[in-house]
Amino acid sequence: MKKPGLRQYRSFAALIFFIFVFAAFIVTDETISPLLANIFKYSQIIPLVITVSTGFTLLSLIAILLILLMTIIFGRVYCSVLCPFGILQDILGRIRKKKIKYRARRVKIIIPSLLVALLIFSVLIKENIALVFLDPFSNFGRIISGVFLTLISNSVNLTAGSGIMNKLNIVEPMTGRELSFMFIYGTVTLGFLYYFVGKNGRLFCNYLCPAGAALAFVSKFSKFRVSIDQHSCIGCGACEKFCKSGCIDTKQKQIDNSQCVLCFNCIDICPSESIKYSTSITTKSIPAPDESRRNFLFSAALFGINLSPEQFRLAGIDTLRSKIPVYREFAVCPPGSLSYDNFLEKCTACQLCVSACPTGVLDASFSDYGFQNIFKPRLDFAKSYCNFDCVLCSEICPTGAIMPIRDEVKKLTRLGKAVLIEKNCVVFTDKKDCGACAEHCPTKAVRMVDKDGLRVPVLDNRYCIGCGACEYACPTKPYKSIYVDGLIRHESAEKLKEEKIRHIQTDDFPF
Amino acid sequence: MRRRDFIYTSVLAGAALSTIGLSRTVLAGGEIPDLVAVRNGDPDIMFEKAIAELGGMKKFVRPNQRVVIKPNIGWDVSPERAANTNPRLVARIIKHCLDAGAKEVVVFDNTCDNWKKCYSNSLIEKYVNDAGGKMVPGNSEGYYQTVKIPAGSRIKDAKVHELILDSDVFINVPILKSHGGARLTVSMKNLMGIVWDRGYWHRNDLHTCIAEFSTFRKPDLNIVDAWNVMQRNGPRGLSEADTVMMKSLLISRDMVTADTAAAKLLGFEAADVRYIEEAAKLGVGRKDLEKLNIRKIIV
């Protein structure tokens, strides 16, 4: 048995970090989720860059500087230990085959240059569609949340409901994700990743990742680096075959440190122990790579199929169907996101809030904000509603798209306005009491009043905060009788104040 | 197998109950009161007095039976808001069931707000666990089995939580509240929390659905928490300003009786609340309080 070396230590560290980030996208516990999210909140480059560029925060800037400092000393440790998407690729490669001979390619300098330019450009013009698709963290989040959380929550809920399990009370039902286009999108991304990882190693990290590209420029000058001992090397070429990022040139016995993601496969495989990770500097510049042909387009996998925009089913012996379709002009963005401007500019659609949302009302949008903002979450009142006493999404958002908001402020923040469609409502159409909307309304913006022997809904939007409880609870099918239309800029709502009810205590019974 | 057992026991229980009912009418003013009403105590203390009046929990729970308690845990609010059943009351009921020899006491509700938050913020979870009961989720369709409602016209079948079908004793512990749509919620309305699809009720004549579903299974006991009562803006309420300290508690084996009496506490008559009227017509129970044997206790 070989003594564990750098490769094993790195794998171990990466795995530990990976488990925490993975868990943050799976665990939907209100106390644990923010803890997990905070562990890596200041470790992901693209979210940090967005935070710093859009609303300066000192901590985020310090975090970026620390990552750069770390890179200039140790090389791209970020890619090997702190990037969950990179680690996911390593895990996929490992699953595919224990030892893969990669056909990774050397990268021309033009590619990282373009990627860095794209990053700067996106930040400057405040349009992050490119980052949404290229940010490794958000890609990771979409896969874990879209595929794994969907699978886990659905199977948990299947078992939770089935006889034996709940009699033993082993499994509790959990709020997770329904099967949606995110599942297909995530699966397709995962499939592409699996294919290319097995063939070309960390192709994404050197060809598509803006963070990797930026670090490539820094790690060119790093103090510690992987290098080949020119004298003891027997030129067998094993290291080149097992290199994930195609940064080794066996003929020249050179390693391109800017491309190296520090997986240490080479050190592990070298039969003559000629490769070392140390401060020894071999300054001989490396000739530019001779070829750079393959370019794969992740964007081919970008468009999934929207499974179910409007879910409804008719069951039982319903006597009436509502007739007026609901036309929602604006989707509702989460509390704390302030406005479309703020939210859409900063959100990279990592789905962390979607995973953590205790009620499951947050879900990836398809075209609600326009196609250029695909995947960015909105409140889906067909699924649930925003809990009155909850600000969890604002506590965990890594980019500041959802800004921290205090509980009492959130309770008076209007995300949208309710609209009542009397022509759909059973109280008017069937002349029968219902009251589901008023029942759920936490602010009494909608309340039931006496009219012609019935209890009739009356809406006062001064108090409405757009939580969507009324819309979710409204029972009419196929169209709701009350819905929330989003606001592109959140507003302040009024608080309904009522006198304390006076009660004369008697010892007597009224019967 | 279980379901057959259940049907068998419930038929037996039904038969037993109707015999008791008969003997009571014969012995007018006899041993077991139709309604016990208590005032001016803490919820748990009032329950002690009331259950003693009914001959103790041993009359309702036999050794080794499984008891299911259905409080109202619908909302993610703290106990002072009086939107959920008082946790101390639930805990005391569990204690009495366990003392009577119950093998297990389970508690659940199909909550309106997020179930975990409701269970914890109502403090019911904590009190139930401390009292030796067990909280069970009610938020997944898999727990619910389809049952027929023979007397149903608007609601012919419903999916009911299997704990209701599998347990030997069913104790309904509603809290009295005003209700925007149904005017007030007490025992019968509380049963909406044992079914899966409430939306169906709401869009198919809420009152009739409540009344018709009440013919499905009568709880063995209805314990109405009217200690702190939400008098307006129910069932969720807006703030503590909506509540009044009534310091009352009602127990009856008859949901219609319990609801009629509770309605009066809130200033309603049975005639004001259509589901009480309809349930009485369907024979779910009696609303003629003046003819019933009512035991009134002031602590």
PDB file of N, CA and C in Angstrom, chain A residues 156-209:
ATOM      1  N   VAL A 156     -38.132  10.434  -1.048  1.00  0.00           N
ATOM      2  CA  VAL A 156     -38.443  10.526   0.381  1.00  0.00           C
ATOM      3  C   VAL A 156     -39.959  10.610   0.563  1.00  0.00           C
ATOM      4  N   ASN A 157     -40.587  11.451  -0.242  1.00  0.00           N
ATOM      5  CA  ASN A 157     -42.023  11.631  -0.068  1.00  0.00           C
ATOM      6  C   ASN A 157     -42.827  10.408  -0.498  1.00  0.00           C
ATOM      7  N   LEU A 158     -42.294   9.661  -1.440  1.00  0.00           N
ATOM      8  CA  LEU A 158     -42.965   8.407  -1.802  1.00  0.00           C
ATOM      9  C   LEU A 158     -42.911   7.423  -0.649  1.00  0.00           C
ATOM     10  N   THR A 159     -41.725   7.276  -0.041  1.00  0.00           N
ATOM     11  CA  THR A 159     -41.587   6.334   1.070  1.00  0.00           C
ATOM     12  C   THR A 159     -42.301   6.842   2.316  1.00  0.00           C
ATOM     13  N   ALA A 160     -42.238   8.156   2.528  1.00  0.00           N
ATOM     14  CA  ALA A 160     -42.844   8.709   3.742  1.00  0.00           C
ATOM     15  C   ALA A 160     -44.330   8.386   3.796  1.00  0.00           C
ATOM     16  N   GLY A 161     -44.952   8.372   2.647  1.00  0.00           N
ATOM     17  CA  GLY A 161     -46.381   8.127   2.642  1.00  0.00           C
ATOM     18  C   GLY A 161     -46.748   6.661   2.678  1.00  0.00           C
ATOM     19  N   SER A 162     -45.790   5.789   2.392  1.00  0.00           N
ATOM     20  CA  SER A 162     -46.184   4.388   2.272  1.00  0.00           C
ATOM     21  C   SER A 162     -46.161   3.721   3.630  1.00  0.00           C
ATOM     22  N   GLY A 163     -47.220   3.005   3.894  1.00  0.00           N
ATOM     23  CA  GLY A 163     -47.518   2.355   5.174  1.00  0.00           C
ATOM     24  C   GLY A 163     -46.381   2.133   6.147  1.00  0.00           C
ATOM     25  N   ILE A 164     -45.546   1.112   5.877  1.00  0.00           N
ATOM     26  CA  ILE A 164     -44.546   0.675   6.847  1.00  0.00           C
ATOM     27  C   ILE A 164     -43.666   1.824   7.333  1.00  0.00           C
ATOM     28  N   MET A 165     -43.181   2.615   6.395  1.00  0.00           N
ATOM     29  CA  MET A 165     -42.241   3.663   6.749  1.00  0.00           C
ATOM     30  C   MET A 165     -42.821   4.622   7.778  1.00  0.00           C
ATOM     31  N   ASN A 166     -44.070   5.014   7.567  1.00  0.00           N
ATOM     32  CA  ASN A 166     -44.541   6.026   8.502  1.00  0.00           C
ATOM     33  C   ASN A 166     -45.032   5.423   9.803  1.00  0.00           C
ATOM     34  N   LYS A 167     -45.332   4.128   9.786  1.00  0.00           N
ATOM     35  CA  LYS A 167     -45.671   3.516  11.067  1.00  0.00           C
ATOM     36  C   LYS A 167     -44.434   3.452  11.936  1.00  0.00           C
ATOM     37  N   LEU A 168     -43.306   3.185  11.305  1.00  0.00           N
ATOM     38  CA  LEU A 168     -42.056   3.199  12.061  1.00  0.00           C
ATOM     39  C   LEU A 168     -41.573   4.639  12.243  1.00  0.00           C
ATOM     40  N   ASN A 169     -42.197   5.540  11.513  1.00  0.00           N
ATOM     41  CA  ASN A 169     -41.859   6.958  11.582  1.00  0.00           C
ATOM     42  C   ASN A 169     -40.387   7.220  11.294  1.00  0.00           C
ATOM     43  N   ILE A 170     -39.872   6.544  10.279  1.00  0.00           N
ATOM     44  CA  ILE A 170     -38.461   6.699   9.938  1.00  0.00           C
ATOM     45  C   ILE A 170     -38.274   7.900   9.039  1.00  0.00           C
ATOM     46  N   VAL A 171     -39.156   8.023   8.081  1.00  0.00           N
ATOM     47  CA  VAL A 171     -38.964   9.052   7.071  1.00  0.00           C
ATOM     48  C   VAL A 171     -40.037  10.119   7.204  1.00  0.00           C
ATOM     49  N   GLU A 172     -39.587  11.361   7.252  1.00  0.00           N
ATOM     50  CA  GLU A 172     -40.532  12.474   7.267  1.00  0.00           C
ATOM     51  C   GLU A 172     -40.630  13.061   5.868  1.00  0.00           C
ATOM     52  N   PRO A 173     -41.823  13.463   5.473  1.00  0.00           N
ATOM     53  CA  PRO A 173     -41.926  14.107   4.167  1.00  0.00           C
ATOM     54  C   PRO A 173     -41.121  15.401   4.162  1.00  0.00           C
ATOM     55  N   MET A 174     -40.562  15.749   3.026  1.00  0.00           N
ATOM     56  CA  MET A 174     -39.781  16.980   2.970  1.00  0.00           C
ATOM     57  C   MET A 174     -40.246  17.877   1.828  1.00  0.00           C
ATOM     58  N   THR A 175     -40.020  19.178   2.014  1.00  0.00           N
ATOM     59  CA  THR A 175     -40.283  20.117   0.935  1.00  0.00           C
ATOM     60  C   THR A 175     -39.110  20.040  -0.010  1.00  0.00           C
ATOM     61  N   GLY A 176     -39.358  19.731  -1.240  1.00  0.00           N
ATOM     62  CA  GLY A 176     -38.246  19.644  -2.177  1.00  0.00           C
ATOM     63  C   GLY A 176     -38.647  20.238  -3.493  1.00  0.00           C
ATOM     64  N   ARG A 177     -38.293  19.580  -4.569  1.00  0.00           N
ATOM     65  CA  ARG A 177     -38.640  20.110  -5.880  1.00  0.00           C
ATOM     66  C   ARG A 177     -39.525  19.126  -6.609  1.00  0.00           C
ATOM     67  N   GLU A 178     -40.464  19.674  -7.316  1.00  0.00           N
ATOM     68  CA  GLU A 178     -41.251  18.823  -8.182  1.00  0.00           C
ATOM     69  C   GLU A 178     -40.464  18.578  -9.458  1.00  0.00           C
ATOM     70  N   LEU A 179     -40.857  17.534 -10.140  1.00  0.00           N
ATOM     71  CA  LEU A 179     -40.232  17.224 -11.419  1.00  0.00           C
ATOM     72  C   LEU A 179     -40.558  18.362 -12.390  1.00  0.00           C
ATOM     73  N   SER A 180     -39.521  19.058 -12.855  1.00  0.00           N
ATOM     74  CA  SER A 180     -39.791  20.173 -13.748  1.00  0.00           C
ATOM     75  C   SER A 180     -38.713  20.223 -14.816  1.00  0.00           C
ATOM     76  N   PHE A 181     -38.752  21.285 -15.616  1.00  0.00           N
ATOM     77  CA  PHE A 181     -37.739  21.389 -16.669  1.00  0.00           C
ATOM     78  C   PHE A 181     -36.342  21.494 -16.105  1.00  0.00           C
ATOM     79  N   MET A 182     -36.223  21.918 -14.823  1.00  0.00           N
ATOM     80  CA  MET A 182     -34.904  21.982 -14.218  1.00  0.00           C
ATOM     81  C   MET A 182     -34.283  20.601 -14.082  1.00  0.00           C
ATOM     82  N   PHE A 183     -35.130  19.602 -13.883  1.00  0.00           N
ATOM     83  CA  PHE A 183     -34.621  18.234 -13.759  1.00  0.00           C
ATOM     84  C   PHE A 183     -34.007  17.798 -15.088  1.00  0.00           C
ATOM     85  N   ILE A 184     -34.709  18.071 -16.159  1.00  0.00           N
ATOM     86  CA  ILE A 184     -34.216  17.695 -17.482  1.00  0.00           C
ATOM     87  C   ILE A 184     -32.950  18.480 -17.803  1.00  0.00           C
ATOM     88  N   TYR A 185     -33.010  19.772 -17.551  1.00  0.00           N
ATOM     89  CA  TYR A 185     -31.839  20.606 -17.820  1.00  0.00           C
ATOM     90  C   TYR A 185     -30.626  20.080 -17.042  1.00  0.00           C
ATOM     91  N   GLY A 186     -30.841  19.827 -15.745  1.00  0.00           N
ATOM     92  CA  GLY A 186     -29.744  19.360 -14.895  1.00  0.00           C
ATOM     93  C   GLY A 186     -29.200  18.023 -15.379  1.00  0.00           C
ATOM     94  N   THR A 187     -30.111  17.125 -15.752  1.00  0.00           N
ATOM     95  CA  THR A 187     -29.680  15.804 -16.199  1.00  0.00           C
ATOM     96  C   THR A 187     -28.870  15.906 -17.482  1.00  0.00           C
ATOM     97  N   VAL A 188     -29.316  16.751 -18.384  1.00  0.00           N
ATOM     98  CA  VAL A 188     -28.595  16.904 -19.646  1.00  0.00           C
ATOM     99  C   VAL A 188     -27.202  17.495 -19.384  1.00  0.00           C
ATOM    100  N   THR A 189     -27.142  18.520 -18.534  1.00  0.00           N
ATOM    101  CA  THR A 189     -25.838  19.110 -18.192  1.00  0.00           C
ATOM    102  C   THR A 189     -24.922  18.047 -17.597  1.00  0.00           C
ATOM    103  N   LEU A 190     -25.500  17.281 -16.693  1.00  0.00           N
ATOM    104  CA  LEU A 190     -24.727  16.231 -16.027  1.00  0.00           C
ATOM    105  C   LEU A 190     -24.210  15.223 -17.055  1.00  0.00           C
ATOM    106  N   GLY A 191     -25.057  14.871 -17.992  1.00  0.00           N
ATOM    107  CA  GLY A 191     -24.688  13.920 -19.042  1.00  0.00           C
ATOM    108  C   GLY A 191     -23.525  14.450 -19.882  1.00  0.00           C
ATOM    109  N   PHE A 192     -23.633  15.703 -20.291  1.00  0.00           N
ATOM    110  CA  PHE A 192     -22.554  16.328 -21.061  1.00  0.00           C
ATOM    111  C   PHE A 192     -21.259  16.309 -20.266  1.00  0.00           C
ATOM    112  N   LEU A 193     -21.395  16.683 -19.012  1.00  0.00           N
ATOM    113  CA  LEU A 193     -20.235  16.766 -18.150  1.00  0.00           C
ATOM    114  C   LEU A 193     -19.556  15.393 -18.050  1.00  0.00           C
ATOM    115  N   TYR A 194     -20.375  14.391 -17.840  1.00  0.00           N
ATOM    116  CA  TYR A 194     -19.890  13.017 -17.691  1.00  0.00           C
ATOM    117  C   TYR A 194     -19.127  12.600 -18.936  1.00  0.00           C
ATOM    118  N   TYR A 195     -19.699  12.920 -20.088  1.00  0.00           N
ATOM    119  CA  TYR A 195     -19.078  12.533 -21.354  1.00  0.00           C
ATOM    120  C   TYR A 195     -17.735  13.223 -21.541  1.00  0.00           C
ATOM    121  N   PHE A 196     -17.746  14.532 -21.356  1.00  0.00           N
ATOM    122  CA  PHE A 196     -16.526  15.284 -21.641  1.00  0.00           C
ATOM    123  C   PHE A 196     -15.454  15.103 -20.579  1.00  0.00           C
ATOM    124  N   VAL A 197     -15.874  14.893 -19.332  1.00  0.00           N
ATOM    125  CA  VAL A 197     -14.896  14.678 -18.275  1.00  0.00           C
ATOM    126  C   VAL A 197     -14.108  13.408 -18.554  1.00  0.00           C
ATOM    127  N   GLY A 198     -14.820  12.370 -18.965  1.00  0.00           N
ATOM    128  CA  GLY A 198     -14.159  11.102 -19.233  1.00  0.00           C
ATOM    129  C   GLY A 198     -13.194  11.210 -20.397  1.00  0.00           C
ATOM    130  N   LYS A 199     -13.472  12.107 -21.290  1.00  0.00           N
ATOM    131  CA  LYS A 199     -12.672  12.200 -22.493  1.00  0.00           C
ATOM    132  C   LYS A 199     -11.579  13.271 -22.370  1.00  0.00           C
ATOM    133  N   ASN A 200     -12.016  14.425 -21.933  1.00  0.00           N
ATOM    134  CA  ASN A 200     -11.101  15.560 -21.964  1.00  0.00           C
ATOM    135  C   ASN A 200     -10.782  16.160 -20.604  1.00  0.00           C
ATOM    136  N   GLY A 201     -11.162  15.468 -19.531  1.00  0.00           N
ATOM    137  CA  GLY A 201     -10.821  15.967 -18.210  1.00  0.00           C
ATOM    138  C   GLY A 201     -11.505  17.287 -17.878  1.00  0.00           C
ATOM    139  N   ARG A 202     -10.731  18.179 -17.240  1.00  0.00           N
ATOM    140  CA  ARG A 202     -11.295  19.447 -16.790  1.00  0.00           C
ATOM    141  C   ARG A 202     -11.387  20.449 -17.951  1.00  0.00           C
ATOM    142  N   LEU A 203     -12.081  20.049 -18.985  1.00  0.00           N
ATOM    143  CA  LEU A 203     -12.196  20.900 -20.158  1.00  0.00           C
ATOM    144  C   LEU A 203     -12.910  22.208 -19.816  1.00  0.00           C
ATOM    145  N   PHE A 204     -14.003  22.076 -19.044  1.00  0.00           N
ATOM    146  CA  PHE A 204     -14.801  23.234 -18.656  1.00  0.00           C
ATOM    147  C   PHE A 204     -13.923  24.295 -18.005  1.00  0.00           C
ATOM    148  N   CYS A 205     -13.053  23.813 -17.097  1.00  0.00           N
ATOM    149  CA  CYS A 205     -12.288  24.729 -16.256  1.00  0.00           C
ATOM    150  C   CYS A 205     -11.319  25.595 -17.047  1.00  0.00           C
ATOM    151  N   ASN A 206     -10.869  25.087 -18.201  1.00  0.00           N
ATOM    152  CA  ASN A 206      -9.919  25.861 -18.984  1.00  0.00           C
ATOM    153  C   ASN A 206     -10.519  26.472 -20.238  1.00  0.00           C
ATOM    154  N   TYR A 207     -11.681  25.986 -20.637  1.00  0.00           N
ATOM    155  CA  TYR A 207     -12.269  26.500 -21.878  1.00  0.00           C
ATOM    156  C   TYR A 207     -13.497  27.380 -21.661  1.00  0.00           C
ATOM    157  N   LEU A 208     -14.197  27.185 -20.546  1.00  0.00           N
ATOM    158  CA  LEU A 208     -15.458  27.899 -20.379  1.00  0.00           C
ATOM    159  C   LEU A 208     -15.565  28.712 -19.093  1.00  0.00           C
ATOM    160  N   CYS A 209     -14.729  28.346 -18.101  1.00  0.00           N
ATOM    161  CA  CYS A 209     -14.946  28.958 -16.793  1.00  0.00           C
ATOM    162  C   CYS A 209     -14.255  30.319 -16.681  1.00  0.00           C
TER     163      CYS A 209
END
